PDB file of C-alpha atoms in Angstrom:
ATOM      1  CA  UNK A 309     -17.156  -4.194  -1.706  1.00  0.00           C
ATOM      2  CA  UNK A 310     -14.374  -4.767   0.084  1.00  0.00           C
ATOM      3  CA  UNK A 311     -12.467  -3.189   3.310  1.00  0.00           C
ATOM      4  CA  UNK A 312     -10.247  -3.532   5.988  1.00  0.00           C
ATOM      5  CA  UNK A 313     -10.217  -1.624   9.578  1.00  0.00           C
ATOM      6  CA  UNK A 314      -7.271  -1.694  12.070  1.00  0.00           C
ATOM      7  CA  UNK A 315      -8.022  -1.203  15.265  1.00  0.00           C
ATOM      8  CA  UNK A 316      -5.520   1.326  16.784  1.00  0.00           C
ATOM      9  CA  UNK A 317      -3.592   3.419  15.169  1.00  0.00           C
ATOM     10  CA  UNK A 318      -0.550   3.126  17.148  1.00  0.00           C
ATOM     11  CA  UNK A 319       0.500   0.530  19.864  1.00  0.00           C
ATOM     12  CA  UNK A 320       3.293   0.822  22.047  1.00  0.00           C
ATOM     13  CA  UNK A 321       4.674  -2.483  23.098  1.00  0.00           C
ATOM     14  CA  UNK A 322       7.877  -2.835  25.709  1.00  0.00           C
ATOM     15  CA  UNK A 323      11.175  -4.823  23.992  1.00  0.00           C
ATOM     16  CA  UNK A 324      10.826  -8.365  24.159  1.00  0.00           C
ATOM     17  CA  UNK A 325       6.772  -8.142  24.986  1.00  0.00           C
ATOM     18  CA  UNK A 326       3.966  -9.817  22.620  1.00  0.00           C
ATOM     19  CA  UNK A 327       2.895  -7.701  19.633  1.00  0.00           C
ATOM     20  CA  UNK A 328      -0.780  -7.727  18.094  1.00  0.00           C
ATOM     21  CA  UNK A 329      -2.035  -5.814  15.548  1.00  0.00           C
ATOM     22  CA  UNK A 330      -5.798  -6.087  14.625  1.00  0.00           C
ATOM     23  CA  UNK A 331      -6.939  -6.287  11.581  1.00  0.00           C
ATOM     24  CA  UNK A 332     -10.606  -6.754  10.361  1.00  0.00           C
ATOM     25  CA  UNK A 333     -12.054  -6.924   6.909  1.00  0.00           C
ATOM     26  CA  UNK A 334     -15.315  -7.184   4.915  1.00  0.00           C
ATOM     27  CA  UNK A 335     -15.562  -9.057   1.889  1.00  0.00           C
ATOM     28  CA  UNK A 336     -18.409 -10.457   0.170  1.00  0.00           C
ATOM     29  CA  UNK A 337     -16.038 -13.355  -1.534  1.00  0.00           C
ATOM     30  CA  UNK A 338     -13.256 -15.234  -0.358  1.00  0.00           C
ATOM     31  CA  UNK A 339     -10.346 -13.225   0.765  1.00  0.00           C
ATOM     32  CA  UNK A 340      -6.809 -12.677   0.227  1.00  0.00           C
ATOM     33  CA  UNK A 341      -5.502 -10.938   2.761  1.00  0.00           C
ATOM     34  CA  UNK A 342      -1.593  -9.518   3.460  1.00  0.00           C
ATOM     35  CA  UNK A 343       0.275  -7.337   6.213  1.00  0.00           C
ATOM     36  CA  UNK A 344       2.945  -4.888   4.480  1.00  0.00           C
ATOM     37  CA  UNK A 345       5.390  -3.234   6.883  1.00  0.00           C
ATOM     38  CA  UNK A 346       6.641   0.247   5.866  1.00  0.00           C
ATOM     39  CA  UNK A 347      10.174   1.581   7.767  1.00  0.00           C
ATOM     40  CA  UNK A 348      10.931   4.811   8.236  1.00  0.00           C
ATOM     41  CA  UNK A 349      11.446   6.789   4.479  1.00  0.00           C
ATOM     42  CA  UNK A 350      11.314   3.520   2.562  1.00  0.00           C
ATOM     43  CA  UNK A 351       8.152   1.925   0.435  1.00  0.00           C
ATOM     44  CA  UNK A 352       6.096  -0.924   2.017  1.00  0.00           C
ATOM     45  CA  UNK A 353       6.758  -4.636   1.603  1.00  0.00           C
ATOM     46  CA  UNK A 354       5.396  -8.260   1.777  1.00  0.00           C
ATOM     47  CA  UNK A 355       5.505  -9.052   5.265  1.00  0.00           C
ATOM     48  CA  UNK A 356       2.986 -12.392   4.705  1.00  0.00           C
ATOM     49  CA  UNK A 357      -0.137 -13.675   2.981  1.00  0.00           C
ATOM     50  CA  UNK A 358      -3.145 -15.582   3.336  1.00  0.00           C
ATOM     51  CA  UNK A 359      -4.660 -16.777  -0.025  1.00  0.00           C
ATOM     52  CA  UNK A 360      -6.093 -20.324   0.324  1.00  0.00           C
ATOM     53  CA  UNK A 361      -4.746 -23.346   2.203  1.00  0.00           C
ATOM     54  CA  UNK A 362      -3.263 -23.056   6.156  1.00  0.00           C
ATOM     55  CA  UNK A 363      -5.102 -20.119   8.015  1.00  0.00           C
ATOM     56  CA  UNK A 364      -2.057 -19.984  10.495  1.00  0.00           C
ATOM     57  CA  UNK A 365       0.805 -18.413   7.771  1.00  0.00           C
ATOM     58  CA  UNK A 366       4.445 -17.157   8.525  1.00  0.00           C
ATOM     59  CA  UNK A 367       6.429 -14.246   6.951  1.00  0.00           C
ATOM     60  CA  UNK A 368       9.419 -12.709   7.280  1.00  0.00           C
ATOM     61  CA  UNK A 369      10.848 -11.658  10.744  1.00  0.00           C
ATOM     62  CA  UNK A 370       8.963 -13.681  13.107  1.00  0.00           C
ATOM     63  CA  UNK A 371       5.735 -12.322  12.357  1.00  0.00           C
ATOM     64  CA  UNK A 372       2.377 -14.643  12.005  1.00  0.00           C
ATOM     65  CA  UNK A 373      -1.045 -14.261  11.437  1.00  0.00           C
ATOM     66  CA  UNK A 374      -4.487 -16.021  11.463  1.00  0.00           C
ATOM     67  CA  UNK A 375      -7.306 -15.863   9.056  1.00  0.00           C
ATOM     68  CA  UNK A 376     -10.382 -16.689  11.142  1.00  0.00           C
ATOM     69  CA  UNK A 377     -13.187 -16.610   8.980  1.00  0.00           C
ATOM     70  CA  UNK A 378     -16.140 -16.425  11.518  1.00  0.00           C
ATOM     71  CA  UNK A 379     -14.659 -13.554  13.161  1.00  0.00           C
ATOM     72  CA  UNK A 380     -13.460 -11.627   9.591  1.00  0.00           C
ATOM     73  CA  UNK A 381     -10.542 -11.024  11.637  1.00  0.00           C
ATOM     74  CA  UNK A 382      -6.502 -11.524  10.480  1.00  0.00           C
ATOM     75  CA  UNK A 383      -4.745 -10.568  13.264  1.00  0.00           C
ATOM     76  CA  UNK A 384      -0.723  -9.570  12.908  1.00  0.00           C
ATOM     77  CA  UNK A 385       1.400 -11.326  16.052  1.00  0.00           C
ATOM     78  CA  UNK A 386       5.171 -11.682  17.064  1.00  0.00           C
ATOM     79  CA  UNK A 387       5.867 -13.394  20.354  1.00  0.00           C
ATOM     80  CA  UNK A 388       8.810 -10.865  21.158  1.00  0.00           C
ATOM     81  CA  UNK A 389       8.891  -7.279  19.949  1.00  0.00           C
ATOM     82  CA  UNK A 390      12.593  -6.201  19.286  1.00  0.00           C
ATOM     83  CA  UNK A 391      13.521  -2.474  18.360  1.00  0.00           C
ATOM     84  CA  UNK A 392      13.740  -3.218  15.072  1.00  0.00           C
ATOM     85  CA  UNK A 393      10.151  -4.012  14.476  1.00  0.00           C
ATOM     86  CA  UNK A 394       9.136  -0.162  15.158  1.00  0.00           C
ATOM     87  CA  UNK A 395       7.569   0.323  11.759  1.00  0.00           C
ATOM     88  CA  UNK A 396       3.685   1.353  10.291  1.00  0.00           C
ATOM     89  CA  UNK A 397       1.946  -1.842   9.170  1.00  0.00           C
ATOM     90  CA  UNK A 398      -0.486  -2.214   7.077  1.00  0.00           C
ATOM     91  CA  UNK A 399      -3.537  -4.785   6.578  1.00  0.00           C
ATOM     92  CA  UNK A 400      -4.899  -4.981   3.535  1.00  0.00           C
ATOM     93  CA  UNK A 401      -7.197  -7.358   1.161  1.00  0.00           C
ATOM     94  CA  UNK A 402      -7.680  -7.853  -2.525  1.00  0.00           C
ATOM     95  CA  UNK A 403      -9.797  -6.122  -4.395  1.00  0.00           C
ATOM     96  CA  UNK A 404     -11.690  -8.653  -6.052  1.00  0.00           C
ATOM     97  CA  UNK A 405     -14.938  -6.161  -7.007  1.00  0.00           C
ATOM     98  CA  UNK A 406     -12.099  -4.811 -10.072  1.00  0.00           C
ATOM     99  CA  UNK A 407     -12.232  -8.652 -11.978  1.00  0.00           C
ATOM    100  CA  UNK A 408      -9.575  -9.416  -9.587  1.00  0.00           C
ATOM    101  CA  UNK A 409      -7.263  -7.198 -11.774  1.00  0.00           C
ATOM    102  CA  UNK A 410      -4.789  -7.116  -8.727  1.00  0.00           C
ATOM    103  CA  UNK A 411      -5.623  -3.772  -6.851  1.00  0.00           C
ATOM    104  CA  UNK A 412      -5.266  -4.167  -3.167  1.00  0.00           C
ATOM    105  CA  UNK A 413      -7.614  -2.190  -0.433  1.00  0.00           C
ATOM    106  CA  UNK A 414      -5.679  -1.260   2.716  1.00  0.00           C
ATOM    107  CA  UNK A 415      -6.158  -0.157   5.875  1.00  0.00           C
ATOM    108  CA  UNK A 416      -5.185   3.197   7.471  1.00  0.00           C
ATOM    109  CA  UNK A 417      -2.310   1.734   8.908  1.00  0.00           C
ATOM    110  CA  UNK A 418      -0.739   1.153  12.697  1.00  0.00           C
ATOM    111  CA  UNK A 419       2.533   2.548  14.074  1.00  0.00           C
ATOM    112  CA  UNK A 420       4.215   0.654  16.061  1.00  0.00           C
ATOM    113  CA  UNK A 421       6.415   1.874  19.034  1.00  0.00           C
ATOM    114  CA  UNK A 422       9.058  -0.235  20.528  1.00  0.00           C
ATOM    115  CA  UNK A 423      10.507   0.726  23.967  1.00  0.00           C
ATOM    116  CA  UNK A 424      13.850  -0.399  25.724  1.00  0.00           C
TER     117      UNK A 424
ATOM    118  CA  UNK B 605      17.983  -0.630 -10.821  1.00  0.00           C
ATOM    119  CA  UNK B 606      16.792  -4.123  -9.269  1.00  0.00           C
ATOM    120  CA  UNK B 607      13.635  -2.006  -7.031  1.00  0.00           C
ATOM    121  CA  UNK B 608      10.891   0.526  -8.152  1.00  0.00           C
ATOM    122  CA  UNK B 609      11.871   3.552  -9.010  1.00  0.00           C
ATOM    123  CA  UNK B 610      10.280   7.078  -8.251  1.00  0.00           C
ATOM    124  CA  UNK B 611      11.593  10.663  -8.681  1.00  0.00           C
ATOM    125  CA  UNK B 612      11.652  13.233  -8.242  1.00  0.00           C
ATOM    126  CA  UNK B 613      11.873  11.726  -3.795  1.00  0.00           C
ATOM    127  CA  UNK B 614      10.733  14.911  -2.726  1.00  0.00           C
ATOM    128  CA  UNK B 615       8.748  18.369  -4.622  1.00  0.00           C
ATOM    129  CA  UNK B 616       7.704  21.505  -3.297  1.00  0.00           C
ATOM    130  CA  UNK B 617       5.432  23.497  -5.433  1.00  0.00           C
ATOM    131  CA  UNK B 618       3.091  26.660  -5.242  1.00  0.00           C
ATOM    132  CA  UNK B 619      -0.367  26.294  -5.476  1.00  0.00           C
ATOM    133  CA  UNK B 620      -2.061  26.390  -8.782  1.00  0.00           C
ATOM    134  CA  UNK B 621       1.165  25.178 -10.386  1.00  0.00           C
ATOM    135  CA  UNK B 622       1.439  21.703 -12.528  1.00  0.00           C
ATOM    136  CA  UNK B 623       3.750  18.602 -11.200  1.00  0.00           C
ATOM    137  CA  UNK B 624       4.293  15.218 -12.653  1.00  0.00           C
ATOM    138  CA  UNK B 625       5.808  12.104 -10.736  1.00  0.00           C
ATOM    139  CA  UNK B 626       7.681   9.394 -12.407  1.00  0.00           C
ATOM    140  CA  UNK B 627       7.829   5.523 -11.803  1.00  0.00           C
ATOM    141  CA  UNK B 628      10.041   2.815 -13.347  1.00  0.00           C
ATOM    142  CA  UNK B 629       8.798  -0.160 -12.678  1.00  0.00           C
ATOM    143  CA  UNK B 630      10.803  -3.567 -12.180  1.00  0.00           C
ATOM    144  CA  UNK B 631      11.974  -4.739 -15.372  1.00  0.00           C
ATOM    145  CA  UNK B 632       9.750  -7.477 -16.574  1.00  0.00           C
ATOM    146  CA  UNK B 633       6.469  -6.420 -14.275  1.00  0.00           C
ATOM    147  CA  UNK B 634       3.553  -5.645 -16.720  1.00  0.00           C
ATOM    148  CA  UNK B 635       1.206  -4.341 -13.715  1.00  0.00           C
ATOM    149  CA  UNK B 636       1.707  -0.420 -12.315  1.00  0.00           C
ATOM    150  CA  UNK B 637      -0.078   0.872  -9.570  1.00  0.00           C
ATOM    151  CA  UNK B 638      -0.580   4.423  -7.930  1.00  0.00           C
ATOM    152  CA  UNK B 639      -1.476   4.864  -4.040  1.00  0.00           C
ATOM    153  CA  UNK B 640      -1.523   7.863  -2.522  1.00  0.00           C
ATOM    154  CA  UNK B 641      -0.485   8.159   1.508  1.00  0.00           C
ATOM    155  CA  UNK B 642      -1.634  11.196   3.576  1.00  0.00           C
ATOM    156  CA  UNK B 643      -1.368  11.580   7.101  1.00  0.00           C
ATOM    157  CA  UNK B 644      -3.811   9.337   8.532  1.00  0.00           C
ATOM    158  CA  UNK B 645      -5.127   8.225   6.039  1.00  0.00           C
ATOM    159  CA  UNK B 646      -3.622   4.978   4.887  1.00  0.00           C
ATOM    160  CA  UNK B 647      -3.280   4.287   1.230  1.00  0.00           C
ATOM    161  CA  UNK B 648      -5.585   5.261  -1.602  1.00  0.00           C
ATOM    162  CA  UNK B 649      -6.062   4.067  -4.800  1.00  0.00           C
ATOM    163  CA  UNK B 650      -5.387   5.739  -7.568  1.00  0.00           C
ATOM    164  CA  UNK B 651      -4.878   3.836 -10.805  1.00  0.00           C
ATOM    165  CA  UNK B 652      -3.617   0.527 -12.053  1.00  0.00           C
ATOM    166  CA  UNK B 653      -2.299   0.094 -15.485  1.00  0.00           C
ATOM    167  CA  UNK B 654      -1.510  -3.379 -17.214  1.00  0.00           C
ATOM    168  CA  UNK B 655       0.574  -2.833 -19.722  1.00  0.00           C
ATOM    169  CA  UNK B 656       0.243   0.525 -21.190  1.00  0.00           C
ATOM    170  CA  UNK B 657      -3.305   0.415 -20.560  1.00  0.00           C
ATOM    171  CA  UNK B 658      -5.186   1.810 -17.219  1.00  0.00           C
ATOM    172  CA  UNK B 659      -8.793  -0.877 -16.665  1.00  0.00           C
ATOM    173  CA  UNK B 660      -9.098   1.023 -13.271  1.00  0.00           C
ATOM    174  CA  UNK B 661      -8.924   5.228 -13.325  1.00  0.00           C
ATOM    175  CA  UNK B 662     -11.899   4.884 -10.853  1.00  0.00           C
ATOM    176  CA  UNK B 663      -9.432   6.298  -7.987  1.00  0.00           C
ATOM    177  CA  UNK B 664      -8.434   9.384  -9.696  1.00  0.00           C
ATOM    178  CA  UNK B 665      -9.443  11.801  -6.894  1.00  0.00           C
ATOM    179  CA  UNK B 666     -10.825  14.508  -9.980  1.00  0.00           C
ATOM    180  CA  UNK B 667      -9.887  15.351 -13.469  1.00  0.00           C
ATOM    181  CA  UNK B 668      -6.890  17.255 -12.293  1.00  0.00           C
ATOM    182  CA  UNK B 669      -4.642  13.815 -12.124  1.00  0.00           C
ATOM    183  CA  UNK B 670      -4.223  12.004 -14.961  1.00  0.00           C
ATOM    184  CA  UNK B 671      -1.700   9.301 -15.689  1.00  0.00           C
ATOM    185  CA  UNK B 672       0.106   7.543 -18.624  1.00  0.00           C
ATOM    186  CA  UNK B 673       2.053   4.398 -19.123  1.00  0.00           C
ATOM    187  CA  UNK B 674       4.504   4.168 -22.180  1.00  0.00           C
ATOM    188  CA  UNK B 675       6.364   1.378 -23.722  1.00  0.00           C
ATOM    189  CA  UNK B 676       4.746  -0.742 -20.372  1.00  0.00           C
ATOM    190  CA  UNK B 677       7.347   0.542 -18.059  1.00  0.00           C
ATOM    191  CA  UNK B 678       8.082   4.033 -17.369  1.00  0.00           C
ATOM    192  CA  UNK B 679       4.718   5.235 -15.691  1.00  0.00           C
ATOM    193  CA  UNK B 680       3.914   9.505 -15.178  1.00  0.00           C
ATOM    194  CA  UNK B 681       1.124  10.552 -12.942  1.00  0.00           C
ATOM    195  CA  UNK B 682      -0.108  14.599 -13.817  1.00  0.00           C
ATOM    196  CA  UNK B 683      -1.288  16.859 -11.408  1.00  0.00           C
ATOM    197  CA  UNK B 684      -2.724  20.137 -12.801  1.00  0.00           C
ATOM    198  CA  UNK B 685      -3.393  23.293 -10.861  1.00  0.00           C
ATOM    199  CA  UNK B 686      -2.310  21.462  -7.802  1.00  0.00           C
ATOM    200  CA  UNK B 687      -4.038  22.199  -4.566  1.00  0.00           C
ATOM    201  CA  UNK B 688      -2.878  22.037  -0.830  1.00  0.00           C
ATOM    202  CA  UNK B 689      -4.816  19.349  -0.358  1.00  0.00           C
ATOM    203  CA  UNK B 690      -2.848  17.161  -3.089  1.00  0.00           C
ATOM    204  CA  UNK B 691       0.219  17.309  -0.386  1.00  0.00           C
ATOM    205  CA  UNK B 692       0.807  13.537   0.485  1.00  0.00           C
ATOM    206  CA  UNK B 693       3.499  10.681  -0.565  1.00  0.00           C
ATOM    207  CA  UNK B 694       2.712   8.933  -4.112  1.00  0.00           C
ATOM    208  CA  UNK B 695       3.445   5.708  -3.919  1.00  0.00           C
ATOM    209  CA  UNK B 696       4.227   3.308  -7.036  1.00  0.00           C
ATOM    210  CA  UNK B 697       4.169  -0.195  -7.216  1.00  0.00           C
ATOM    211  CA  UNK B 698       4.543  -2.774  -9.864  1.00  0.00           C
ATOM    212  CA  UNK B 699       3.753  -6.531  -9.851  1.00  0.00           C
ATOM    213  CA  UNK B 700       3.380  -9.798 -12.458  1.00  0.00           C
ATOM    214  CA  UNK B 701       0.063 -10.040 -13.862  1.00  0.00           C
ATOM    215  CA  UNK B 702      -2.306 -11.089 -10.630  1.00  0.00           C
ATOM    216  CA  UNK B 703      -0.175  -8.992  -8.472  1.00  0.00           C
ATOM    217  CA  UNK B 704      -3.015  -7.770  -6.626  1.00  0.00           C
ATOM    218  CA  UNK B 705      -3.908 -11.937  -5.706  1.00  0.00           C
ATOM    219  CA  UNK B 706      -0.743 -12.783  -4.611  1.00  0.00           C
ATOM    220  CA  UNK B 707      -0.110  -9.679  -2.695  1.00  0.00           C
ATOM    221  CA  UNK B 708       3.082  -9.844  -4.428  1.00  0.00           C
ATOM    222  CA  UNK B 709       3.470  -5.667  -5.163  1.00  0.00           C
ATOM    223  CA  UNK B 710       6.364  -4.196  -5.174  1.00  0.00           C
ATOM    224  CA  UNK B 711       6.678  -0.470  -3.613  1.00  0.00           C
ATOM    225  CA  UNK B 712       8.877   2.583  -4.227  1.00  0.00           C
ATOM    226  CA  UNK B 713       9.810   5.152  -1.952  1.00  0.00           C
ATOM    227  CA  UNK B 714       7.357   7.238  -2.400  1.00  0.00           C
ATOM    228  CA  UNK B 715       7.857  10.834  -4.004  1.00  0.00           C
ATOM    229  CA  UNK B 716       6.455  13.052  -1.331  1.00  0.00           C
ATOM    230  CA  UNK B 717       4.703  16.264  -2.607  1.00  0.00           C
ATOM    231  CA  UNK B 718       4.212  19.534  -0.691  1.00  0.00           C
ATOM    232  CA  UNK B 719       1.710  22.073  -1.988  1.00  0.00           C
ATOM    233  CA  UNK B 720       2.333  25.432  -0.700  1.00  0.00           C
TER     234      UNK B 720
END
């Protein structure tokens, strides 16, 4: 079966510093694995995906991450935090053990904290 | 609307009384999912409906919740006899068919219960 662990809870970065979220999974197949962001009083969204293909991908709002498959690892970065990044994020991978009906597992989530 | 919608945003109720939650999915999405969010806890599964059909009930926390899907949009999730421990955010989401592969779910706001 299938699961994801983020390390940390919440991390506090300073404006304009590198941001990292971990993010580790187990899966006995193949992954697909995603980061949602979640703003304050609003539902999550797609922040970026890995499916198949380039393990380096791109989403929305400078974010990145990197599927490495020898360390089960898909860690969120952004070079330079900026205010508006303070958010939860989540980690999370498909649910393949279902027929690949399309649930998703996630993780318990990070906050993260930008200070000025 | 053009997003997911969920009502009623926020419900207080005593315990041992009966609520239900309502989602309306994105026109044209065939796939409905409930999560549940508590403090801490990150998201849960609940159910996952394709169509008016549910293939996955396996995250029904007990035969208190129940959910229903009708003319494979509007979506109701039950809770009977509800406990304090039900208090969280429910969380809807609706995709395409394969939602769950492409990561490609799209969230409401949540309708955030508080047992009393």
């Amino acid at each position: 079966a299938q699961s994801v662990t983020q390390l940390g809870s919440h991390v506090s970065v300073s404006e304009g510093a590198l941001v990292l979220l971990r993010c580790n999974y187990s899966s006995s197949v193949p992954p697909y694995l995603f980061w949602y962001v979640q703003y304050p009083n609003q539902g999550l969204q797609l922040l970026l995906k890995y499916t198949t293909g380039a393990t380096l991908v791109k989403g929305i709002n400078g974010f990145e991450a990197e599927f490495k498959k020898s360390e089960t690892s898909f860690h969120l970065t952004k070079p330079s935090a900026h205010m508006s990044d303070a958010a939860e994020y989540f980690c999370a991978v498909s649910d393949s053990s279902r027929g690949s009906q399309g649930n998703l597992i996630f993780g318990k989530g990070t906050k993260l904290s930008v200070k000025p | 609307g053009a997003g997911v919608s969920q009502s009623p945003s926020n419900k207080v109720t005593e315990k041992g009384k009966d609520v239900e939650l309502r989602c309306d999915p994105i026109s044209g999405h065939t796939a409905l999912y409930w999560y549940r969010q508590s403090l801490g806890q990150g998201l849960e599964f609940l159910i996952y409906f394709q169509g008016n059909s549910a293939p996955d009930k396996s995250g029904l926390p007990s035969d208190r919740f129940s959910a229903e899907r009708t003319g494979g949009s509007v979506s109701t999730l039950t809770i009977q006899r509800t406990q304090q421990e039900d208090s969280a955010v429910y969380l809807c989401a609706s995709s395409f068919p394969w939602g769950g592969l492409t990561g490609e779910l799209f969230f409401g706001e949540g309708s955030r219960l508080t047992v009393l």
